[in-house]
PDB file of C-alpha atoms in Angstrom:
ATOM      1  CA  MET O   1     -17.418 -34.985 -25.073  1.00 68.00           C
ATOM      2  CA  VAL O   2     -15.309 -32.019 -26.160  1.00 78.00           C
ATOM      3  CA  ASN O   3     -12.318 -30.550 -24.145  1.00 82.00           C
ATOM      4  CA  LEU O   4     -10.743 -27.036 -23.918  1.00 81.00           C
ATOM      5  CA  LYS O   5      -7.974 -28.061 -26.176  1.00 86.00           C
ATOM      6  CA  GLN O   6     -10.151 -29.035 -29.108  1.00 87.00           C
ATOM      7  CA  ILE O   7     -11.981 -25.746 -28.584  1.00 87.00           C
ATOM      8  CA  GLU O   8      -8.903 -23.695 -28.686  1.00 87.00           C
ATOM      9  CA  ILE O   9      -7.827 -25.415 -31.849  1.00 90.00           C
ATOM     10  CA  PHE O  10     -11.210 -24.951 -33.375  1.00 91.00           C
ATOM     11  CA  CYS O  11     -11.359 -21.253 -32.488  1.00 89.00           C
ATOM     12  CA  ALA O  12      -7.887 -20.701 -33.938  1.00 89.00           C
ATOM     13  CA  VAL O  13      -8.792 -22.293 -37.259  1.00 90.00           C
ATOM     14  CA  MET O  14     -12.024 -20.328 -37.358  1.00 90.00           C
ATOM     15  CA  ARG O  15      -9.734 -17.120 -37.049  1.00 87.00           C
ATOM     16  CA  CYS O  16      -7.034 -18.148 -39.539  1.00 88.00           C
ATOM     17  CA  ARG O  17      -9.231 -20.100 -42.029  1.00 87.00           C
ATOM     18  CA  THR O  18      -6.227 -22.465 -42.669  1.00 88.00           C
ATOM     19  CA  THR O  19      -4.713 -25.302 -40.571  1.00 90.00           C
ATOM     20  CA  VAL O  20      -1.205 -24.117 -41.405  1.00 90.00           C
ATOM     21  CA  ALA O  21      -1.887 -20.610 -40.030  1.00 89.00           C
ATOM     22  CA  ALA O  22      -3.650 -22.036 -36.861  1.00 88.00           C
ATOM     23  CA  ALA O  23      -0.815 -24.339 -36.301  1.00 89.00           C
ATOM     24  CA  TYR O  24       1.689 -21.559 -36.432  1.00 88.00           C
ATOM     25  CA  GLU O  25      -0.355 -19.500 -34.124  1.00 85.00           C
ATOM     26  CA  LEU O  26      -0.690 -22.391 -31.531  1.00 87.00           C
ATOM     27  CA  GLY O  27       2.829 -23.715 -31.866  1.00 89.00           C
ATOM     28  CA  LEU O  28       1.361 -26.970 -33.114  1.00 89.00           C
ATOM     29  CA  SER O  29       2.178 -29.122 -36.366  1.00 91.00           C
ATOM     30  CA  GLN O  30      -0.218 -28.851 -39.036  1.00 89.00           C
ATOM     31  CA  PRO O  31      -1.205 -32.446 -39.145  1.00 91.00           C
ATOM     32  CA  GLY O  32      -1.881 -32.139 -35.385  1.00 91.00           C
ATOM     33  CA  VAL O  33      -4.433 -29.435 -35.956  1.00 91.00           C
ATOM     34  CA  SER O  34      -5.979 -31.246 -38.977  1.00 91.00           C
ATOM     35  CA  ASN O  35      -6.441 -34.513 -36.819  1.00 92.00           C
ATOM     36  CA  ALA O  36      -7.842 -32.384 -33.954  1.00 90.00           C
ATOM     37  CA  ILE O  37     -10.611 -30.971 -36.239  1.00 91.00           C
ATOM     38  CA  LYS O  38     -11.413 -34.502 -37.613  1.00 91.00           C
ATOM     39  CA  HIS O  39     -11.751 -35.799 -34.005  1.00 91.00           C
ATOM     40  CA  LEU O  40     -13.900 -32.866 -33.107  1.00 89.00           C
ATOM     41  CA  GLU O  41     -16.157 -33.522 -35.953  1.00 89.00           C
ATOM     42  CA  THR O  42     -16.428 -37.123 -35.143  1.00 90.00           C
ATOM     43  CA  ALA O  43     -17.175 -36.299 -31.468  1.00 88.00           C
ATOM     44  CA  ILE O  44     -19.938 -33.851 -32.272  1.00 88.00           C
ATOM     45  CA  SER O  45     -21.332 -35.820 -35.436  1.00 89.00           C
ATOM     46  CA  PHE O  46     -21.606 -32.892 -37.766  1.00 90.00           C
ATOM     47  CA  LYS O  47     -19.229 -31.099 -40.145  1.00 90.00           C
ATOM     48  CA  LEU O  48     -17.543 -27.840 -39.324  1.00 90.00           C
ATOM     49  CA  PHE O  49     -15.620 -26.774 -42.399  1.00 90.00           C
ATOM     50  CA  ASP O  50     -16.017 -27.134 -46.148  1.00 89.00           C
ATOM     51  CA  ARG O  51     -12.662 -26.834 -48.142  1.00 84.00           C
ATOM     52  CA  VAL O  52     -12.535 -24.170 -50.850  1.00 83.00           C
ATOM     53  CA  GLY O  53      -9.284 -24.281 -52.428  1.00 79.00           C
ATOM     54  CA  ASN O  54      -6.647 -23.886 -49.676  1.00 77.00           C
ATOM     55  CA  ARG O  55      -9.049 -22.356 -47.315  1.00 82.00           C
ATOM     56  CA  LEU O  56     -11.561 -23.767 -44.767  1.00 86.00           C
ATOM     57  CA  VAL O  57     -15.062 -22.264 -45.025  1.00 90.00           C
ATOM     58  CA  PRO O  58     -16.970 -22.584 -41.755  1.00 90.00           C
ATOM     59  CA  THR O  59     -20.377 -24.189 -42.000  1.00 92.00           C
ATOM     60  CA  ARG O  60     -23.502 -22.529 -40.314  1.00 91.00           C
ATOM     61  CA  GLU O  61     -23.125 -24.865 -37.277  1.00 91.00           C
ATOM     62  CA  ALA O  62     -19.440 -23.962 -36.937  1.00 90.00           C
ATOM     63  CA  MET O  63     -20.329 -20.332 -36.842  1.00 91.00           C
ATOM     64  CA  SER O  64     -23.051 -20.944 -34.201  1.00 90.00           C
ATOM     65  CA  LEU O  65     -20.360 -23.013 -32.190  1.00 89.00           C
ATOM     66  CA  TYR O  66     -17.840 -20.344 -32.563  1.00 88.00           C
ATOM     67  CA  ARG O  67     -20.018 -17.690 -30.895  1.00 85.00           C
ATOM     68  CA  ASP O  68     -20.784 -19.824 -27.873  1.00 84.00           C
ATOM     69  CA  ALA O  69     -16.934 -20.928 -27.700  1.00 84.00           C
ATOM     70  CA  GLN O  70     -15.390 -17.367 -27.581  1.00 77.00           C
ATOM     71  CA  PRO O  71     -16.623 -16.656 -23.853  1.00 75.00           C
ATOM     72  CA  LEU O  72     -15.233 -20.005 -22.956  1.00 77.00           C
ATOM     73  CA  GLN O  73     -11.830 -19.268 -24.385  1.00 73.00           C
ATOM     74  CA  MET O  74     -11.876 -15.731 -22.703  1.00 70.00           C
ATOM     75  CA  MET O  75     -12.578 -17.429 -19.485  1.00 72.00           C
ATOM     76  CA  ALA O  76      -9.682 -20.076 -20.036  1.00 73.00           C
ATOM     77  CA  ARG O  77      -7.266 -17.249 -20.851  1.00 69.00           C
ATOM     78  CA  SER O  78      -8.459 -15.464 -17.562  1.00 63.00           C
ATOM     79  CA  ILE O  79      -7.651 -18.694 -15.678  1.00 71.00           C
ATOM     80  CA  ASN O  80      -4.299 -19.103 -17.238  1.00 70.00           C
ATOM     81  CA  GLU O  81      -3.472 -15.230 -16.372  1.00 64.00           C
ATOM     82  CA  ARG O  82      -4.619 -15.880 -12.899  1.00 65.00           C
ATOM     83  CA  ILE O  83      -2.413 -19.059 -12.531  1.00 69.00           C
ATOM     84  CA  SER O  84       0.512 -16.948 -13.804  1.00 65.00           C
ATOM     85  CA  ALA O  85      -0.218 -14.053 -11.358  1.00 59.00           C
ATOM     86  CA  LEU O  86      -0.322 -16.604  -8.406  1.00 60.00           C
ATOM     87  CA  ARG O  87       3.054 -18.239  -9.619  1.00 62.00           C
ATOM     88  CA  ASN O  88       4.671 -14.845  -9.590  1.00 56.00           C
ATOM     89  CA  THR O  89       3.525 -11.905  -7.685  1.00 49.00           C
ATOM     90  CA  GLN O  90       5.511  -9.725  -9.806  1.00 49.00           C
ATOM     91  CA  ARG O  91       2.778  -9.800 -12.428  1.00 57.00           C
ATOM     92  CA  GLY O  92      -0.147 -10.085  -9.958  1.00 72.00           C
ATOM     93  CA  HIS O  93      -3.385  -8.406  -9.851  1.00 83.00           C
ATOM     94  CA  LEU O  94      -4.984  -7.012  -6.714  1.00 90.00           C
ATOM     95  CA  ARG O  95      -8.550  -5.546  -6.248  1.00 90.00           C
ATOM     96  CA  VAL O  96      -8.988  -3.299  -3.090  1.00 93.00           C
ATOM     97  CA  VAL O  97     -12.132  -1.472  -2.002  1.00 92.00           C
ATOM     98  CA  SER O  98     -12.185   0.864   1.002  1.00 93.00           C
ATOM     99  CA  THR O  99     -14.453   3.204   2.916  1.00 89.00           C
ATOM    100  CA  ASN O 100     -13.812   6.964   3.086  1.00 86.00           C
ATOM    101  CA  PRO O 101     -11.629   7.321   6.259  1.00 83.00           C
ATOM    102  CA  LEU O 102      -8.699   5.051   5.037  1.00 86.00           C
ATOM    103  CA  GLY O 103      -9.612   5.282   1.544  1.00 86.00           C
ATOM    104  CA  ASP O 104      -8.957   8.940   1.435  1.00 82.00           C
ATOM    105  CA  SER O 105      -5.962   8.838   3.444  1.00 80.00           C
ATOM    106  CA  PHE O 106      -3.572   5.814   3.918  1.00 85.00           C
ATOM    107  CA  VAL O 107      -4.716   3.562   1.213  1.00 92.00           C
ATOM    108  CA  PRO O 108      -3.700   5.550  -1.905  1.00 92.00           C
ATOM    109  CA  GLN O 109      -0.062   5.937  -0.248  1.00 92.00           C
ATOM    110  CA  ALA O 110       0.159   2.263   0.294  1.00 94.00           C
ATOM    111  CA  ILE O 111      -0.965   1.348  -3.255  1.00 94.00           C
ATOM    112  CA  ALA O 112       1.541   3.686  -4.526  1.00 95.00           C
ATOM    113  CA  GLU O 113       4.363   2.115  -2.630  1.00 94.00           C
ATOM    114  CA  LEU O 114       3.155  -1.427  -3.714  1.00 93.00           C
ATOM    115  CA  MET O 115       3.118  -0.310  -7.406  1.00 92.00           C
ATOM    116  CA  ALA O 116       6.583   1.168  -7.051  1.00 92.00           C
ATOM    117  CA  SER O 117       8.119  -1.985  -5.734  1.00 88.00           C
ATOM    118  CA  ARG O 118       6.157  -4.108  -8.108  1.00 85.00           C
ATOM    119  CA  PRO O 119       5.918  -2.406 -11.412  1.00 81.00           C
ATOM    120  CA  ASN O 120       3.925  -4.971 -13.348  1.00 80.00           C
ATOM    121  CA  VAL O 121       1.354  -5.387 -10.705  1.00 85.00           C
ATOM    122  CA  GLN O 122      -2.214  -4.264 -11.696  1.00 86.00           C
ATOM    123  CA  VAL O 123      -4.357  -2.764  -9.011  1.00 91.00           C
ATOM    124  CA  TYR O 124      -8.104  -1.900  -9.105  1.00 89.00           C
ATOM    125  CA  PHE O 125      -9.059   0.524  -6.193  1.00 92.00           C
ATOM    126  CA  ASP O 126     -12.346   2.071  -5.343  1.00 90.00           C
ATOM    127  CA  VAL O 127     -13.835   3.971  -2.286  1.00 90.00           C
ATOM    128  CA  GLN O 128     -17.300   3.019  -1.425  1.00 87.00           C
ATOM    129  CA  GLY O 129     -19.769   2.933   1.507  1.00 84.00           C
ATOM    130  CA  MET O 130     -19.587   0.325   4.352  1.00 86.00           C
ATOM    131  CA  ASP O 131     -22.201  -1.921   2.478  1.00 84.00           C
ATOM    132  CA  GLY O 132     -20.506  -1.647  -0.832  1.00 85.00           C
ATOM    133  CA  VAL O 133     -17.215  -2.800   0.771  1.00 89.00           C
ATOM    134  CA  ILE O 134     -18.881  -5.699   2.552  1.00 88.00           C
ATOM    135  CA  GLU O 135     -20.699  -6.715  -0.766  1.00 86.00           C
ATOM    136  CA  ALA O 136     -17.470  -6.499  -2.738  1.00 86.00           C
ATOM    137  CA  VAL O 137     -15.758  -8.842  -0.381  1.00 88.00           C
ATOM    138  CA  GLU O 138     -18.412 -11.327   0.086  1.00 86.00           C
ATOM    139  CA  THR O 139     -19.116 -11.691  -3.650  1.00 82.00           C
ATOM    140  CA  GLY O 140     -15.486 -12.059  -4.270  1.00 83.00           C
ATOM    141  CA  PHE O 141     -15.290  -8.926  -6.562  1.00 83.00           C
ATOM    142  CA  ALA O 142     -12.488  -7.476  -4.207  1.00 86.00           C
ATOM    143  CA  ASP O 143      -9.642  -9.490  -2.763  1.00 90.00           C
ATOM    144  CA  LEU O 144      -9.749  -7.398   0.353  1.00 92.00           C
ATOM    145  CA  GLY O 145     -11.534  -4.590   1.801  1.00 93.00           C
ATOM    146  CA  ILE O 146     -10.627  -1.791   4.135  1.00 93.00           C
ATOM    147  CA  ALA O 147     -12.956  -0.254   6.764  1.00 91.00           C
ATOM    148  CA  VAL O 148     -13.211   1.666   9.967  1.00 87.00           C
ATOM    149  CA  SER O 149     -15.150   0.163  12.747  1.00 73.00           C
ATOM    150  CA  SER O 150     -16.822  -2.466  10.684  1.00 69.00           C
ATOM    151  CA  ASP O 151     -19.358  -4.945  12.171  1.00 71.00           C
ATOM    152  CA  ALA O 152     -18.148  -8.631  12.203  1.00 72.00           C
ATOM    153  CA  ARG O 153     -19.840 -11.133   9.942  1.00 78.00           C
ATOM    154  CA  PRO O 154     -19.758 -14.987  10.171  1.00 81.00           C
ATOM    155  CA  SER O 155     -18.283 -15.236   6.539  1.00 83.00           C
ATOM    156  CA  LEU O 156     -15.759 -12.365   6.985  1.00 88.00           C
ATOM    157  CA  GLU O 157     -12.306 -12.108   8.760  1.00 89.00           C
ATOM    158  CA  LEU O 158     -11.388  -8.739  10.274  1.00 90.00           C
ATOM    159  CA  GLN O 159      -7.541  -8.302  10.649  1.00 90.00           C
ATOM    160  CA  PRO O 160      -7.098  -4.874  12.667  1.00 89.00           C
ATOM    161  CA  ILE O 161      -4.274  -2.660  11.371  1.00 89.00           C
ATOM    162  CA  VAL O 162      -4.501   0.489  13.408  1.00 87.00           C
ATOM    163  CA  GLU O 163      -6.633   1.772  16.433  1.00 88.00           C
ATOM    164  CA  GLY O 164      -7.769   5.388  16.479  1.00 88.00           C
ATOM    165  CA  ARG O 165     -10.512   7.760  17.958  1.00 91.00           C
ATOM    166  CA  MET O 166     -12.567  10.754  16.752  1.00 93.00           C
ATOM    167  CA  VAL O 167     -10.895  14.205  17.284  1.00 94.00           C
ATOM    168  CA  CYS O 168     -11.538  17.740  16.674  1.00 94.00           C
ATOM    169  CA  VAL O 169     -10.022  19.789  13.790  1.00 93.00           C
ATOM    170  CA  LEU O 170     -10.115  23.509  13.993  1.00 93.00           C
ATOM    171  CA  PRO O 171      -8.073  26.589  12.856  1.00 91.00           C
ATOM    172  CA  LEU O 172      -4.900  27.604  15.031  1.00 88.00           C
ATOM    173  CA  ASP O 173      -6.572  30.890  15.922  1.00 89.00           C
ATOM    174  CA  HIS O 174      -9.820  29.403  17.049  1.00 92.00           C
ATOM    175  CA  PRO O 175     -10.716  30.092  20.648  1.00 92.00           C
ATOM    176  CA  LEU O 176     -11.020  26.380  21.539  1.00 93.00           C
ATOM    177  CA  ALA O 177      -7.469  25.742  20.014  1.00 90.00           C
ATOM    178  CA  ARG O 178      -6.172  26.628  23.501  1.00 90.00           C
ATOM    179  CA  ARG O 179      -7.802  23.659  24.899  1.00 91.00           C
ATOM    180  CA  SER O 180      -6.359  20.360  25.115  1.00 89.00           C
ATOM    181  CA  THR O 181      -9.790  18.586  24.894  1.00 93.00           C
ATOM    182  CA  ILE O 182     -13.115  19.542  23.455  1.00 95.00           C
ATOM    183  CA  GLY O 183     -16.483  18.138  24.439  1.00 95.00           C
ATOM    184  CA  PRO O 184     -20.021  18.015  23.457  1.00 96.00           C
ATOM    185  CA  ALA O 185     -20.964  21.018  25.601  1.00 95.00           C
ATOM    186  CA  ASP O 186     -18.581  23.439  23.823  1.00 95.00           C
ATOM    187  CA  PHE O 187     -20.570  23.171  20.589  1.00 95.00           C
ATOM    188  CA  LEU O 188     -23.447  24.937  22.403  1.00 93.00           C
ATOM    189  CA  THR O 189     -21.437  28.077  21.719  1.00 93.00           C
ATOM    190  CA  HIS O 190     -19.269  27.425  18.842  1.00 94.00           C
ATOM    191  CA  PRO O 191     -20.418  26.089  15.413  1.00 95.00           C
ATOM    192  CA  LEU O 192     -19.903  22.477  14.650  1.00 96.00           C
ATOM    193  CA  ILE O 193     -18.969  20.693  11.318  1.00 96.00           C
ATOM    194  CA  GLY O 194     -20.341  17.250  11.799  1.00 94.00           C
ATOM    195  CA  LEU O 195     -20.791  14.005   9.933  1.00 95.00           C
ATOM    196  CA  GLU O 196     -24.071  13.031   8.737  1.00 93.00           C
ATOM    197  CA  PRO O 197     -25.610  11.060  11.622  1.00 92.00           C
ATOM    198  CA  THR O 198     -26.964   8.301   9.248  1.00 89.00           C
ATOM    199  CA  THR O 199     -23.356   7.309   8.467  1.00 88.00           C
ATOM    200  CA  ARG O 200     -21.504   4.821  10.730  1.00 88.00           C
ATOM    201  CA  LEU O 201     -19.334   7.330  12.336  1.00 92.00           C
ATOM    202  CA  GLY O 202     -21.771  10.073  12.387  1.00 93.00           C
ATOM    203  CA  GLY O 203     -24.052   7.859  14.407  1.00 93.00           C
ATOM    204  CA  MET O 204     -21.263   7.170  17.005  1.00 94.00           C
ATOM    205  CA  ILE O 205     -20.866  10.899  17.388  1.00 96.00           C
ATOM    206  CA  ALA O 206     -24.651  11.567  17.741  1.00 96.00           C
ATOM    207  CA  ALA O 207     -24.880   8.870  20.387  1.00 96.00           C
ATOM    208  CA  THR O 208     -22.075  10.393  22.343  1.00 96.00           C
ATOM    209  CA  PHE O 209     -23.767  13.845  22.340  1.00 97.00           C
ATOM    210  CA  ARG O 210     -27.003  12.240  23.263  1.00 96.00           C
ATOM    211  CA  ASP O 211     -25.354  10.423  26.167  1.00 96.00           C
ATOM    212  CA  ALA O 212     -23.777  13.855  27.231  1.00 95.00           C
ATOM    213  CA  GLY O 213     -27.246  15.321  27.182  1.00 95.00           C
ATOM    214  CA  VAL O 214     -26.232  17.755  24.456  1.00 95.00           C
ATOM    215  CA  PRO O 215     -28.302  17.583  21.261  1.00 94.00           C
ATOM    216  CA  TYR O 216     -26.387  16.724  17.976  1.00 95.00           C
ATOM    217  CA  ALA O 217     -27.152  19.729  15.795  1.00 94.00           C
ATOM    218  CA  PRO O 218     -24.238  20.531  13.562  1.00 95.00           C
ATOM    219  CA  ASN O 219     -24.414  23.794  11.860  1.00 95.00           C
ATOM    220  CA  LEU O 220     -22.620  22.210   8.661  1.00 96.00           C
ATOM    221  CA  ILE O 221     -23.353  18.358   7.854  1.00 95.00           C
ATOM    222  CA  VAL O 222     -20.938  16.542   5.758  1.00 95.00           C
ATOM    223  CA  GLN O 223     -20.458  12.815   4.696  1.00 90.00           C
ATOM    224  CA  LYS O 224     -16.704  12.555   5.101  1.00 89.00           C
ATOM    225  CA  GLY O 225     -13.905  13.438   7.638  1.00 90.00           C
ATOM    226  CA  THR O 226     -11.772  14.743   4.715  1.00 88.00           C
ATOM    227  CA  THR O 227     -14.632  17.219   3.875  1.00 91.00           C
ATOM    228  CA  ALA O 228     -15.028  18.210   7.363  1.00 93.00           C
ATOM    229  CA  CYS O 229     -11.383  19.021   7.696  1.00 91.00           C
ATOM    230  CA  ARG O 230     -11.457  20.965   4.599  1.00 90.00           C
ATOM    231  CA  MET O 231     -14.329  23.131   5.831  1.00 93.00           C
ATOM    232  CA  ALA O 232     -12.632  23.517   9.091  1.00 92.00           C
ATOM    233  CA  THR O 233      -9.894  25.429   6.974  1.00 88.00           C
ATOM    234  CA  SER O 234     -12.290  27.808   5.577  1.00 86.00           C
ATOM    235  CA  GLY O 235     -13.404  28.844   9.108  1.00 87.00           C
ATOM    236  CA  ALA O 236     -16.824  27.294   8.891  1.00 90.00           C
ATOM    237  CA  GLY O 237     -16.485  25.888  12.572  1.00 93.00           C
ATOM    238  CA  VAL O 238     -14.871  22.960  14.426  1.00 95.00           C
ATOM    239  CA  ALA O 239     -14.869  19.763  12.642  1.00 95.00           C
ATOM    240  CA  ILE O 240     -15.310  16.382  14.517  1.00 95.00           C
ATOM    241  CA  SER O 241     -13.514  13.804  12.217  1.00 93.00           C
ATOM    242  CA  ASP O 242     -11.888  10.545  12.373  1.00 91.00           C
ATOM    243  CA  GLU O 243      -8.154  10.833  13.207  1.00 88.00           C
ATOM    244  CA  PHE O 244      -7.051   8.971   9.912  1.00 86.00           C
ATOM    245  CA  SER O 245      -8.684  11.897   7.809  1.00 86.00           C
ATOM    246  CA  ALA O 246      -7.427  14.520  10.256  1.00 85.00           C
ATOM    247  CA  ALA O 247      -3.930  13.373   9.946  1.00 79.00           C
ATOM    248  CA  ASP O 248      -3.744  15.096   6.495  1.00 74.00           C
ATOM    249  CA  ALA O 249      -4.868  18.432   8.050  1.00 74.00           C
ATOM    250  CA  ILE O 250      -1.834  18.871  10.285  1.00 73.00           C
ATOM    251  CA  GLY O 251       0.296  21.631   8.983  1.00 69.00           C
ATOM    252  CA  GLN O 252      -2.229  23.136   6.851  1.00 77.00           C
ATOM    253  CA  GLY O 253      -3.153  25.909   9.498  1.00 79.00           C
ATOM    254  CA  LEU O 254      -5.197  23.650  11.375  1.00 86.00           C
ATOM    255  CA  VAL O 255      -4.634  21.923  14.755  1.00 89.00           C
ATOM    256  CA  VAL O 256      -6.066  18.575  16.168  1.00 90.00           C
ATOM    257  CA  ARG O 257      -7.382  18.263  19.747  1.00 92.00           C
ATOM    258  CA  SER O 258      -8.948  15.253  21.591  1.00 91.00           C
ATOM    259  CA  PHE O 259     -12.641  14.766  21.586  1.00 95.00           C
ATOM    260  CA  GLU O 260     -14.056  13.827  24.956  1.00 94.00           C
ATOM    261  CA  PRO O 261     -15.715  11.342  25.867  1.00 94.00           C
ATOM    262  CA  ALA O 262     -13.365   9.342  23.599  1.00 93.00           C
ATOM    263  CA  ILE O 263     -14.909   7.652  20.675  1.00 94.00           C
ATOM    264  CA  PRO O 264     -12.513   4.762  19.840  1.00 93.00           C
ATOM    265  CA  ILE O 265     -12.423   3.455  16.130  1.00 91.00           C
ATOM    266  CA  SER O 266     -10.445   0.758  14.397  1.00 89.00           C
ATOM    267  CA  GLY O 267      -9.048   0.472  10.982  1.00 89.00           C
ATOM    268  CA  SER O 268      -9.404  -3.141   9.681  1.00 91.00           C
ATOM    269  CA  VAL O 269      -8.575  -5.234   6.602  1.00 93.00           C
ATOM    270  CA  ILE O 270     -11.539  -7.609   5.658  1.00 93.00           C
ATOM    271  CA  CYS O 271     -11.419 -10.755   3.715  1.00 91.00           C
ATOM    272  CA  LEU O 272     -13.283 -13.934   3.216  1.00 89.00           C
ATOM    273  CA  LYS O 273     -12.679 -16.630   5.931  1.00 87.00           C
ATOM    274  CA  GLU O 274     -12.743 -19.407   3.078  1.00 85.00           C
ATOM    275  CA  ARG O 275     -10.207 -17.509   0.785  1.00 84.00           C
ATOM    276  CA  PRO O 276      -6.910 -16.624   2.433  1.00 82.00           C
ATOM    277  CA  LEU O 277      -5.079 -13.709   1.289  1.00 87.00           C
ATOM    278  CA  SER O 278      -2.616 -14.135  -1.591  1.00 87.00           C
ATOM    279  CA  ARG O 279       1.060 -13.231  -1.226  1.00 88.00           C
ATOM    280  CA  LEU O 280       0.531  -9.911  -2.999  1.00 90.00           C
ATOM    281  CA  ALA O 281      -2.314  -9.184  -0.846  1.00 92.00           C
ATOM    282  CA  LYS O 282      -0.428  -9.706   2.303  1.00 93.00           C
ATOM    283  CA  ARG O 283       2.460  -7.675   1.014  1.00 93.00           C
ATOM    284  CA  PHE O 284      -0.012  -4.645   0.527  1.00 94.00           C
ATOM    285  CA  VAL O 285      -1.508  -5.149   3.947  1.00 94.00           C
ATOM    286  CA  THR O 286       2.216  -5.014   5.363  1.00 94.00           C
ATOM    287  CA  ILE O 287       2.625  -1.829   3.450  1.00 95.00           C
ATOM    288  CA  LEU O 288      -0.741  -0.444   4.653  1.00 93.00           C
ATOM    289  CA  THR O 289      -0.040  -1.247   8.333  1.00 92.00           C
ATOM    290  CA  THR O 290       3.347   0.469   8.255  1.00 92.00           C
ATOM    291  CA  ILE O 291       1.866   3.630   6.761  1.00 90.00           C
ATOM    292  CA  ALA O 292      -0.947   3.863   9.154  1.00 86.00           C
ATOM    293  CA  ARG O 293       1.466   3.299  12.212  1.00 84.00           C
ATOM    294  CA  GLU O 294       3.555   6.075  10.966  1.00 83.00           C
ATOM    295  CA  ARG O 295       0.640   8.421  10.437  1.00 78.00           C
ATOM    296  CA  LYS O 296      -0.627   7.389  13.936  1.00 78.00           C
ATOM    297  CA  VAL O 297       2.783   8.650  15.530  1.00 78.00           C
ATOM    298  CA  GLY O 298       2.075  12.131  13.879  1.00 72.00           C
ATOM    299  CA  ILE O 299      -1.471  12.390  15.153  1.00 72.00           C
ATOM    300  CA  GLU O 300      -0.598  11.272  18.539  1.00 76.00           C
ATOM    301  CA  LYS O 301       2.134  14.015  18.672  1.00 75.00           C
ATOM    302  CA  ALA O 302      -0.334  16.662  17.369  1.00 67.00           C
ATOM    303  CA  LEU O 303      -2.774  15.615  20.283  1.00 70.00           C
ATOM    304  CA  GLY O 304       0.083  15.890  22.722  1.00 67.00           C
ATOM    305  CA  LEU O 305       0.042  12.076  23.685  1.00 54.00           C
ATOM    306  CA  THR O 306       2.913   9.971  23.909  1.00 41.00           C
ATOM    307  CA  ARG O 307       2.720   6.107  23.452  1.00 39.00           C
ATOM    308  CA  THR O 308       5.154   3.390  23.324  1.00 36.00           C
ATOM    309  CA  GLU O 309       5.523   1.405  20.107  1.00 37.00           C
ATOM    310  CA  GLU O 310       3.819  -1.590  21.670  1.00 36.00           C
ATOM    311  CA  GLU O 311       0.788   0.488  22.473  1.00 37.00           C
ATOM    312  CA  LEU O 312       0.547   1.762  18.829  1.00 36.00           C
TER     313      LEU O 312
END
């Protein structure tokens, strides 16, 4: 009964109070605007404006309609902006939500590189727990999520970008720094900075200790790998962290050693199966993957491991 174009013209007349001014704002002719208002009044069967001199005074019904029409106009503008963004990724929008390990390490650098190459791109970024990342992607709030060792879900597609492992981070002068590998039994005599066992990675560490017959009893419990590494700098103990967070600790008076038995982890991009990534999102994933692999080379060197490019 009423179309978006009529609503747009009506709202313009409400703002400008004259058909001449509304026509100028919309880039239309004054007769075209006047006719559109007449057709709208005919369609809805009540009057919208009273003419007082050269101005149009809205009726009570028009004021009520205008309040309801404003959100619709905002939605229409949002859709037009989205269409423009899809047409030209130079002016696109990207919403990214990540869990801590990659959100505190690789992702900020990847976002910075994307924005440097696309100055007009607007990016929303947040770091949340695994449940928050999954919810953001499933509800469509985020274009993509980034997580470590995420569980598969029927509605989601997981695209691995980098493989890793849990490692030990400790001061260069620590007695265990002379070892190439460190295991659960070593923490019977050395303080441990461990991840909260209720977190995903903390739970994986606790299970490995349990399988080795060693109680998982950290002297210092933290939520994030980056926090564990910072505490290792203070000499509070040996930190067990994901290697993505540990990569930033190299060269800061800390060394990285292999934790055995190995606890493999995987960094993945998460998106909805029913909604393929946009060109802008794909570009971001390419940048993120490149950075992750470069940092991977650094951590492998620190661990004294060598791998071919294909193995990475």
